[in-house]
């Protein structure tokens, strides 16, 4: 007799089968493995510019997204070492003077990135079902937190299941403007897990 899932059992649950029984040779095996899907965008530094990336769910099994996060890699700036560096405390002047020209460039960029951060809006559409996951684009600080690490990963209100061969379309609308964003890379990550073999055709 075929037994279905009981209350409280996960989709990947398999009832133990006695070793050597006829059913053990054909029993289905379902595995859950951690997996992240990544969308990548190369920014232009123009206000209102829209960028899209599409995530294709593999044929191995369904993908269950449990949280979303992002990271930002700024463009390399051509900062002159002789240019004044804004400092919070004058006592750092001596330390700056001891740095090499290359180190001064790196420090200048790091301070600039930390001070500016990044602003953008995003929207996500499950292209397989045609469902939008928000009624209008969401500002990244409101939906995801800051790239510096303040609330960088947002747990979804309810884990979302995406079927094999479906697609997830993510659109970015640039808000931050400037040379630090022209050519910068923005990554949005869906954190979750795959259920191998679940949802695939027999």
mmCIF file of C-alpha atoms in Angstrom:
data_model
loop_
_atom_site.group_PDB
_atom_site.id
_atom_site.type_symbol
_atom_site.label_atom_id
_atom_site.label_comp_id
_atom_site.label_asym_id
_atom_site.label_seq_id
_atom_site.Cartn_x
_atom_site.Cartn_y
_atom_site.Cartn_z
ATOM 1 C CA UNK A 1 0.000 0.000 0.000
ATOM 2 C CA UNK A 2 1.394 3.417 -0.954
ATOM 3 C CA UNK A 3 1.602 5.790 1.960
ATOM 4 C CA UNK A 4 1.291 9.577 1.466
ATOM 5 C CA UNK A 5 2.940 12.328 3.500
ATOM 6 C CA UNK A 6 1.622 12.656 7.018
ATOM 7 C CA UNK A 7 1.026 15.878 8.936
ATOM 8 C CA UNK A 8 4.286 17.617 9.806
ATOM 9 C CA UNK A 9 6.417 15.744 7.295
ATOM 10 C CA UNK A 10 8.602 17.692 4.857
ATOM 11 C CA UNK A 11 8.398 17.083 1.076
ATOM 12 C CA UNK A 12 11.768 15.329 1.202
ATOM 13 C CA UNK A 13 10.649 12.817 3.847
ATOM 14 C CA UNK A 14 10.884 9.147 2.928
ATOM 15 C CA UNK A 15 9.379 6.375 5.038
ATOM 16 C CA UNK A 16 12.056 3.811 6.006
ATOM 17 C CA UNK A 17 11.944 0.649 3.896
ATOM 18 C CA UNK A 18 13.175 -2.680 5.179
ATOM 19 C CA UNK A 19 16.471 -3.677 3.613
ATOM 20 C CA UNK A 20 16.068 -6.477 1.090
ATOM 21 C CA UNK A 21 12.374 -5.845 0.468
ATOM 22 C CA UNK A 22 11.222 -5.559 -3.182
ATOM 23 C CA UNK A 23 10.305 -1.914 -2.676
ATOM 24 C CA UNK A 24 13.831 -0.994 -1.558
ATOM 25 C CA UNK A 25 15.176 -1.457 -5.092
ATOM 26 C CA UNK A 26 12.802 1.096 -6.643
ATOM 27 C CA UNK A 27 12.199 3.448 -3.713
ATOM 28 C CA UNK A 28 12.498 7.107 -4.808
ATOM 29 C CA UNK A 29 15.215 9.183 -3.188
ATOM 30 C CA UNK A 30 14.783 12.883 -2.575
ATOM 31 C CA UNK A 31 17.569 15.048 -1.236
ATOM 32 C CA UNK A 32 17.556 18.621 -0.014
ATOM 33 C CA UNK A 33 20.738 20.610 -0.591
ATOM 34 C CA UNK A 34 21.536 24.257 0.253
ATOM 35 C CA UNK A 35 21.623 26.395 -2.870
ATOM 36 C CA UNK A 36 21.793 30.070 -3.838
ATOM 37 C CA UNK A 37 20.659 31.661 -7.090
ATOM 38 C CA UNK A 38 22.443 34.888 -8.049
ATOM 39 C CA UNK A 39 21.406 37.783 -10.297
ATOM 40 C CA UNK A 40 24.187 40.135 -11.447
ATOM 41 C CA UNK A 41 23.860 43.710 -12.694
ATOM 42 C CA UNK A 42 26.492 46.100 -14.064
ATOM 43 C CA UNK A 43 25.423 49.600 -13.140
ATOM 44 C CA UNK A 44 25.759 52.720 -15.291
ATOM 45 C CA UNK A 45 25.454 55.378 -12.600
ATOM 46 C CA UNK A 46 22.447 57.019 -14.294
ATOM 47 C CA UNK A 47 19.341 57.858 -12.276
ATOM 48 C CA UNK A 48 16.327 55.841 -13.393
ATOM 49 C CA UNK A 49 18.321 53.413 -15.532
ATOM 50 C CA UNK A 50 16.665 49.982 -15.557
ATOM 51 C CA UNK A 51 18.500 46.664 -15.670
ATOM 52 C CA UNK A 52 17.152 43.121 -15.773
ATOM 53 C CA UNK A 53 18.504 39.667 -15.114
ATOM 54 C CA UNK A 54 16.729 36.328 -15.339
ATOM 55 C CA UNK A 55 17.380 33.349 -13.086
ATOM 56 C CA UNK A 56 16.587 29.990 -14.670
ATOM 57 C CA UNK A 57 15.606 27.277 -12.213
ATOM 58 C CA UNK A 58 17.368 24.039 -13.120
ATOM 59 C CA UNK A 59 15.672 20.766 -14.026
ATOM 60 C CA UNK A 60 17.120 18.958 -10.974
ATOM 61 C CA UNK A 61 14.187 19.810 -8.740
ATOM 62 C CA UNK A 62 12.239 22.645 -7.160
ATOM 63 C CA UNK A 63 14.000 25.581 -5.540
ATOM 64 C CA UNK A 64 12.730 26.907 -2.215
ATOM 65 C CA UNK A 65 13.837 30.488 -1.484
ATOM 66 C CA UNK A 66 13.920 31.417 2.205
ATOM 67 C CA UNK A 67 15.732 34.780 2.183
ATOM 68 C CA UNK A 68 17.163 37.450 -0.099
ATOM 69 C CA UNK A 69 20.332 39.530 0.190
ATOM 70 C CA UNK A 70 22.616 41.701 -1.915
ATOM 71 C CA UNK A 71 26.152 43.021 -2.221
ATOM 72 C CA UNK A 72 27.776 45.929 -4.026
ATOM 73 C CA UNK A 73 31.234 46.126 -5.638
ATOM 74 C CA UNK A 74 31.985 49.769 -6.522
ATOM 75 C CA UNK A 75 33.762 50.847 -9.665
ATOM 76 C CA UNK A 76 37.475 51.564 -9.403
ATOM 77 C CA UNK A 77 37.989 55.289 -8.970
ATOM 78 C CA UNK A 78 40.955 57.279 -10.257
ATOM 79 C CA UNK A 79 41.738 59.122 -7.033
ATOM 80 C CA UNK A 80 44.906 61.209 -6.886
ATOM 81 C CA UNK A 81 47.055 60.542 -3.840
ATOM 82 C CA UNK A 82 47.755 64.259 -3.450
ATOM 83 C CA UNK A 83 44.068 65.050 -3.160
ATOM 84 C CA UNK A 84 42.910 65.893 0.394
ATOM 85 C CA UNK A 85 41.180 63.051 2.199
ATOM 86 C CA UNK A 86 38.253 64.042 4.436
ATOM 87 C CA UNK A 87 39.062 62.965 7.981
ATOM 88 C CA UNK A 88 36.933 62.819 11.080
ATOM 89 C CA UNK A 89 39.877 63.386 13.434
ATOM 90 C CA UNK A 90 42.980 65.464 12.685
ATOM 91 C CA UNK A 91 45.068 62.868 14.498
ATOM 92 C CA UNK A 92 44.792 60.622 11.458
ATOM 93 C CA UNK A 93 46.850 63.022 9.342
ATOM 94 C CA UNK A 94 50.092 61.495 10.540
ATOM 95 C CA UNK A 95 48.879 57.997 9.774
ATOM 96 C CA UNK A 96 47.795 58.982 6.269
ATOM 97 C CA UNK A 97 51.168 60.566 5.595
ATOM 98 C CA UNK A 98 52.916 57.258 6.332
ATOM 99 C CA UNK A 99 50.876 55.330 3.781
ATOM 100 C CA UNK A 100 52.133 54.595 0.308
ATOM 101 C CA UNK A 101 50.454 56.259 -2.662
ATOM 102 C CA UNK A 102 48.657 53.012 -3.535
ATOM 103 C CA UNK A 103 47.407 52.618 0.047
ATOM 104 C CA UNK A 104 46.177 56.207 0.077
ATOM 105 C CA UNK A 105 44.178 55.506 -3.087
ATOM 106 C CA UNK A 106 42.613 52.408 -1.517
ATOM 107 C CA UNK A 107 41.793 54.233 1.702
ATOM 108 C CA UNK A 108 40.252 57.122 -0.209
ATOM 109 C CA UNK A 109 38.029 54.741 -2.148
ATOM 110 C CA UNK A 110 37.024 52.816 0.984
ATOM 111 C CA UNK A 111 36.029 56.021 2.794
ATOM 112 C CA UNK A 112 34.103 57.248 -0.244
ATOM 113 C CA UNK A 113 32.196 53.961 -0.608
ATOM 114 C CA UNK A 114 31.409 53.844 3.110
ATOM 115 C CA UNK A 115 30.108 57.409 3.070
ATOM 116 C CA UNK A 116 28.013 57.038 -0.086
ATOM 117 C CA UNK A 117 26.605 53.502 0.085
ATOM 118 C CA UNK A 118 24.148 52.658 -2.668
ATOM 119 C CA UNK A 119 20.470 53.241 -3.378
ATOM 120 C CA UNK A 120 18.343 51.360 -5.894
ATOM 121 C CA UNK A 121 14.861 49.955 -6.355
ATOM 122 C CA UNK A 122 14.092 46.357 -7.217
ATOM 123 C CA UNK A 123 11.186 44.191 -8.278
ATOM 124 C CA UNK A 124 10.890 40.420 -8.639
ATOM 125 C CA UNK A 125 8.554 38.492 -10.921
ATOM 126 C CA UNK A 126 7.976 34.748 -11.002
ATOM 127 C CA UNK A 127 7.865 34.450 -14.777
ATOM 128 C CA UNK A 128 6.650 30.863 -14.572
ATOM 129 C CA UNK A 129 3.374 31.884 -12.906
ATOM 130 C CA UNK A 130 3.365 35.545 -13.947
ATOM 131 C CA UNK A 131 3.104 36.643 -10.318
ATOM 132 C CA UNK A 132 4.792 39.828 -9.128
ATOM 133 C CA UNK A 133 6.152 39.662 -5.584
ATOM 134 C CA UNK A 134 5.373 43.320 -4.810
ATOM 135 C CA UNK A 135 2.883 45.944 -5.922
ATOM 136 C CA UNK A 136 5.632 48.414 -6.909
ATOM 137 C CA UNK A 137 9.456 48.555 -6.881
ATOM 138 C CA UNK A 138 10.971 48.459 -3.387
ATOM 139 C CA UNK A 139 13.791 50.686 -2.172
ATOM 140 C CA UNK A 140 16.753 48.512 -1.169
ATOM 141 C CA UNK A 141 17.065 49.977 2.350
ATOM 142 C CA UNK A 142 13.395 49.256 3.048
ATOM 143 C CA UNK A 143 13.430 45.748 1.622
ATOM 144 C CA UNK A 144 16.965 44.434 2.089
ATOM 145 C CA UNK A 145 18.994 46.677 4.387
ATOM 146 C CA UNK A 146 22.377 48.262 3.777
ATOM 147 C CA UNK A 147 25.261 46.769 1.792
ATOM 148 C CA UNK A 148 27.525 47.488 4.789
ATOM 149 C CA UNK A 149 25.950 44.558 6.611
ATOM 150 C CA UNK A 150 23.092 46.209 8.466
ATOM 151 C CA UNK A 151 20.277 43.680 7.954
ATOM 152 C CA UNK A 152 21.840 42.368 4.708
ATOM 153 C CA UNK A 153 19.638 39.270 4.485
ATOM 154 C CA UNK A 154 15.868 39.545 4.539
ATOM 155 C CA UNK A 155 13.949 36.405 5.500
ATOM 156 C CA UNK A 156 10.929 35.991 3.259
ATOM 157 C CA UNK A 157 7.579 36.182 5.010
ATOM 158 C CA UNK A 158 6.933 32.673 3.678
ATOM 159 C CA UNK A 159 9.403 30.424 1.823
ATOM 160 C CA UNK A 160 8.663 30.468 -1.902
ATOM 161 C CA UNK A 161 8.799 27.390 -4.112
ATOM 162 C CA UNK A 162 9.882 27.734 -7.737
ATOM 163 C CA UNK A 163 9.275 24.773 -10.026
ATOM 164 C CA UNK A 164 11.931 23.247 -12.302
ATOM 165 C CA UNK A 165 12.411 25.093 -15.625
ATOM 166 C CA UNK A 166 10.651 28.200 -14.290
ATOM 167 C CA UNK A 167 12.309 31.610 -14.332
ATOM 168 C CA UNK A 168 12.694 34.489 -11.907
ATOM 169 C CA UNK A 169 13.002 37.952 -13.458
ATOM 170 C CA UNK A 170 14.630 40.654 -11.329
ATOM 171 C CA UNK A 171 14.600 44.306 -12.390
ATOM 172 C CA UNK A 172 16.808 47.012 -10.896
ATOM 173 C CA UNK A 173 16.147 50.737 -11.125
ATOM 174 C CA UNK A 174 19.227 52.831 -10.354
ATOM 175 C CA UNK A 175 18.899 55.696 -7.870
ATOM 176 C CA UNK A 176 22.505 56.470 -6.896
ATOM 177 C CA UNK A 177 24.384 58.630 -9.399
ATOM 178 C CA UNK A 178 28.107 59.214 -9.841
ATOM 179 C CA UNK A 179 31.385 57.785 -11.114
ATOM 180 C CA UNK A 180 31.565 55.315 -8.224
ATOM 181 C CA UNK A 181 28.504 53.559 -9.668
ATOM 182 C CA UNK A 182 29.447 53.613 -13.356
ATOM 183 C CA UNK A 183 30.663 50.088 -14.050
ATOM 184 C CA UNK A 184 29.961 48.943 -10.492
ATOM 185 C CA UNK A 185 28.565 45.446 -9.928
ATOM 186 C CA UNK A 186 25.420 44.697 -7.946
ATOM 187 C CA UNK A 187 24.470 41.185 -6.881
ATOM 188 C CA UNK A 188 21.073 40.006 -5.625
ATOM 189 C CA UNK A 189 21.038 36.552 -4.065
ATOM 190 C CA UNK A 190 18.128 34.224 -3.335
ATOM 191 C CA UNK A 191 19.190 31.961 -0.472
ATOM 192 C CA UNK A 192 17.451 28.621 -0.096
ATOM 193 C CA UNK A 193 17.663 24.969 -1.023
ATOM 194 C CA UNK A 194 16.903 22.523 -3.806
ATOM 195 C CA UNK A 195 14.753 19.447 -3.383
ATOM 196 C CA UNK A 196 16.381 17.123 -5.894
ATOM 197 C CA UNK A 197 13.925 15.047 -7.892
ATOM 198 C CA UNK A 198 10.881 16.778 -6.387
ATOM 199 C CA UNK A 199 8.556 18.379 -8.947
ATOM 200 C CA UNK A 200 10.318 16.786 -11.917
ATOM 201 C CA UNK A 201 8.616 14.564 -14.468
ATOM 202 C CA UNK A 202 8.979 10.816 -13.783
#
